[in-house]
Tab-separated table of C-alpha atoms in Angstrom:
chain	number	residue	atom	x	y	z
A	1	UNK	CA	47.000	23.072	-103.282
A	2	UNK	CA	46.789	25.058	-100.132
A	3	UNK	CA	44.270	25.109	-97.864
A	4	UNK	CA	42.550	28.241	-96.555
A	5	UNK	CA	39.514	28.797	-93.386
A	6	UNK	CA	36.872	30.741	-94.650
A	7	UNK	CA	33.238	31.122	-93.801
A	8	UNK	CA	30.080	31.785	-95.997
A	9	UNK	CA	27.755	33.072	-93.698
A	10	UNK	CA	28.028	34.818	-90.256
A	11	UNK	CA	27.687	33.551	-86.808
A	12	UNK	CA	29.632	31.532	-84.202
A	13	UNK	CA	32.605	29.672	-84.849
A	14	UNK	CA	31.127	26.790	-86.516
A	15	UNK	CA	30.384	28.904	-89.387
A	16	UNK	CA	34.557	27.914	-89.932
A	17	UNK	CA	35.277	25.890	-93.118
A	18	UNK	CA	38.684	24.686	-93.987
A	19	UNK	CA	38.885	24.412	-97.704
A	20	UNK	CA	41.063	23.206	-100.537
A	21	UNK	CA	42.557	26.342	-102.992
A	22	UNK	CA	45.377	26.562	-105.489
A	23	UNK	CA	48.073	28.367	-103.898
A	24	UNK	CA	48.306	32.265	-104.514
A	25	UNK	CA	50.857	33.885	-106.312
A	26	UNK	CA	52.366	37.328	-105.439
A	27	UNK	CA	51.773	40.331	-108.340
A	28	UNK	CA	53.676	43.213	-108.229
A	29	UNK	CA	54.268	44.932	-104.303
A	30	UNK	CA	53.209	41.621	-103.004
A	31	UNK	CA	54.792	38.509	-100.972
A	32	UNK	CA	53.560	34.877	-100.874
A	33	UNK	CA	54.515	33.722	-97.444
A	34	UNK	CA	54.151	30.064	-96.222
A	35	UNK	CA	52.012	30.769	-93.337
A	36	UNK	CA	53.993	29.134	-89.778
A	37	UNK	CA	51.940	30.806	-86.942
A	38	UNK	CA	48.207	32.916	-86.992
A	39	UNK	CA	47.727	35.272	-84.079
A	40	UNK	CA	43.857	34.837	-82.853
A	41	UNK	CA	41.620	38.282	-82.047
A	42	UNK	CA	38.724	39.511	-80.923
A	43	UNK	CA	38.724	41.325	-84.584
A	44	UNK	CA	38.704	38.165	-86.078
A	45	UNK	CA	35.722	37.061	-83.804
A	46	UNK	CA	34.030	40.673	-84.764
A	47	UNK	CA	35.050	39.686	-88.437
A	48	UNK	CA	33.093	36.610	-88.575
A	49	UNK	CA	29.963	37.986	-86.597
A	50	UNK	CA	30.053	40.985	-89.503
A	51	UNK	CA	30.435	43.392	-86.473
A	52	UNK	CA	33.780	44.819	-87.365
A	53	UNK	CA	34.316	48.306	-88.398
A	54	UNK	CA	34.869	47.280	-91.823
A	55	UNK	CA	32.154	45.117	-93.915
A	56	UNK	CA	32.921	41.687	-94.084
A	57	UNK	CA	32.507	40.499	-97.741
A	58	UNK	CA	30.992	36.946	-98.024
A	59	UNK	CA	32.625	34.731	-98.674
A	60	UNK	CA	35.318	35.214	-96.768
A	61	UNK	CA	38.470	34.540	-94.717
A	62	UNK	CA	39.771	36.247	-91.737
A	63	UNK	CA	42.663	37.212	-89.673
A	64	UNK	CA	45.724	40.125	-90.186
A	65	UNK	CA	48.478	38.220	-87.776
A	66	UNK	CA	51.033	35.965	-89.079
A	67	UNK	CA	54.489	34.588	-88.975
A	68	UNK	CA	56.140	32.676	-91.378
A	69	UNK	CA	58.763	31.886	-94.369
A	70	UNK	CA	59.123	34.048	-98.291
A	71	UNK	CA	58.132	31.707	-100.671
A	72	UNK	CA	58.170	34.196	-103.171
A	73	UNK	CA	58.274	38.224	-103.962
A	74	UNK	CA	56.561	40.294	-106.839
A	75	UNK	CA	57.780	42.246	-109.310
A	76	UNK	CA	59.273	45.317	-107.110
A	77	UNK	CA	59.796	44.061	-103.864
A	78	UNK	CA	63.757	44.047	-104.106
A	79	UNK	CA	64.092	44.246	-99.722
A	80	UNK	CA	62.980	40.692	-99.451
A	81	UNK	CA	63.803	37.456	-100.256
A	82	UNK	CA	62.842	34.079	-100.635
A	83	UNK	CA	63.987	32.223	-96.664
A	84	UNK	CA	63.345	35.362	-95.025
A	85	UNK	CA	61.397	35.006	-91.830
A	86	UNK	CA	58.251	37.707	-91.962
A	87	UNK	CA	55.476	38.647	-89.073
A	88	UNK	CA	52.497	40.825	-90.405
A	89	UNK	CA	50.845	43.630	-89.219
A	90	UNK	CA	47.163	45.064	-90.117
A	91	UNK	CA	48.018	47.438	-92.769
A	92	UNK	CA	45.515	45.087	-95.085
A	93	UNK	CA	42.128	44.001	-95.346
A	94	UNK	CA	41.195	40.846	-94.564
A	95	UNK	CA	38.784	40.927	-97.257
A	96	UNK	CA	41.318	40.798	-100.249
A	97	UNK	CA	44.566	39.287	-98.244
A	98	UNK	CA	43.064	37.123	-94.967
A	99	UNK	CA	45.858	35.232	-93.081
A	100	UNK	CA	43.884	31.915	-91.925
A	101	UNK	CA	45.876	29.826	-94.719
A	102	UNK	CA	49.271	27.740	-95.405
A	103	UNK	CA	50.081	30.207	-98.069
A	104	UNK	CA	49.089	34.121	-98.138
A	105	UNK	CA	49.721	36.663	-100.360
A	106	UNK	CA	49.973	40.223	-98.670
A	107	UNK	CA	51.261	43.464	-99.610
A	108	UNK	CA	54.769	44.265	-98.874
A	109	UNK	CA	54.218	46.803	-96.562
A	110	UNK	CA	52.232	44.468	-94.554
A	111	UNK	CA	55.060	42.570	-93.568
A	112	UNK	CA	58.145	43.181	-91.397
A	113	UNK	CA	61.771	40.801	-90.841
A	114	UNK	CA	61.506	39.427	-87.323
A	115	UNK	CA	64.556	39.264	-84.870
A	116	UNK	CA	66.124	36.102	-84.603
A	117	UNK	CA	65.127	35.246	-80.697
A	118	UNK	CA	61.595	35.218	-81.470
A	119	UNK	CA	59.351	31.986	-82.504
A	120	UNK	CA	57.083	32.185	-85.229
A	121	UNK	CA	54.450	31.787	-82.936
A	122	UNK	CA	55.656	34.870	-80.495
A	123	UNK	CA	56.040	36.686	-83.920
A	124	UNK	CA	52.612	36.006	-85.288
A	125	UNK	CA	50.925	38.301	-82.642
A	126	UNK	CA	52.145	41.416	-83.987
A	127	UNK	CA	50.241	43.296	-81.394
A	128	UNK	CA	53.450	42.415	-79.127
A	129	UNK	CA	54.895	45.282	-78.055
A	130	UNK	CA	58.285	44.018	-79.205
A	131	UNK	CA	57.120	43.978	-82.541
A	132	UNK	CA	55.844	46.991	-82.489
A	133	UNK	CA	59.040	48.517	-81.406
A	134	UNK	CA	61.222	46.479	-84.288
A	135	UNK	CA	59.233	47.702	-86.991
A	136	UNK	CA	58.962	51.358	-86.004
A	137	UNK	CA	62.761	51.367	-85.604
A	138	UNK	CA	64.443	48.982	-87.743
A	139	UNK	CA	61.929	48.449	-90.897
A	140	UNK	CA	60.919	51.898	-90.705
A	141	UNK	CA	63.098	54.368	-89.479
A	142	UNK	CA	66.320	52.254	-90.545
A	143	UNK	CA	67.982	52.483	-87.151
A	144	UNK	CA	71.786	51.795	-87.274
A	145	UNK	CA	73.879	50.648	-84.298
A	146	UNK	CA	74.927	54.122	-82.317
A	147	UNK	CA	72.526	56.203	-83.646
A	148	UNK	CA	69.740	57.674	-80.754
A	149	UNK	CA	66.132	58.243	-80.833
A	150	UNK	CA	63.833	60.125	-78.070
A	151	UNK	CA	60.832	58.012	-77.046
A	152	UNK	CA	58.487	59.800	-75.189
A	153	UNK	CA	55.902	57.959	-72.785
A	154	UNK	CA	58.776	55.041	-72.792
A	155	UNK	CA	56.850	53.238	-69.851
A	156	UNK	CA	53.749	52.505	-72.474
A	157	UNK	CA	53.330	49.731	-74.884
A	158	UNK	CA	56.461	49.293	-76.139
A	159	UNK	CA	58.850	51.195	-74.218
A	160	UNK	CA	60.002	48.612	-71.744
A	161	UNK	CA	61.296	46.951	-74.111
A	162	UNK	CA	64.002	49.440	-75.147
């Protein structure tokens, strides 16, 4: 069992249930990840209110930011494996793959490897410019040592921290 917050009406945050579910399992293009740290949003408040851009679908769970361990791939996903440590960013709705849970399922392309120095927690908010920066250059672009890149408007967002 795994358990899972989820509300089944809108409002404050008392509307917040924690309840019991039988742990997901990835299909194909998908990841289960054992859930170690949840970033916290103003979306997610949004979510829960049903004032996000995107309808909220009752019942429902919340929240696009996590950290944590593979437990598992899906048929396809041959770049991960089970151990590796994973952050997630919002390419997913929180209406089919929420991240307030001990065990998620989310697409692969969801998900990015974190660098080593980070905590799960510092990884879960994927908003961090850091974060931002790793993906875009090492899970996307496939950076190798020696190889440049031109950023432009380096002293934004992420640019200090290159």
């Amino acid at each position: 069992m795994s358990r899972i917050v989820r509300f089944h009406e809108f409002g404050e945050a008392d509307v917040l249930k924690i309840e019991e579910r039988t742990a997901p399992a990835p299909a194909a293009g998908e990841v289960l990840v054992g859930v170690e740290a949840v970033g916290v949003s103003w979306y997610d408040v949004l979510w829960r209110q049903n004032l996000a851009n995107t309808p909220t679908q009752l019942p429902a769970g919340l929240g696009h930011e996590l950290a944590g361990v593979v437990l598992a791939v899906g048929d396809g996903v041959t770049d991960l494996a089970v151990g590796d440590r994973v952050a997630s960013f919002p390419g997913h709705s929180a209406n089919r793959y929420p991240s307030y849970a001990e065990h998620v399922v989310l697409p692969r392309s969801s998900l990015a490897r974190y660098p080593d120095p980070l905590t799960a927690q510092q990884a879960a908010v994927h908003y961090l410019p850091s974060m931002v920066g790793w993906f875009g250059f090492v899970e996307l672009a496939r950076l190798q040592p020696g190889e440049t890149v031109l950023v432009t408007a380096a002293s934004r967002c992420w640019g200090p921290y290159i």
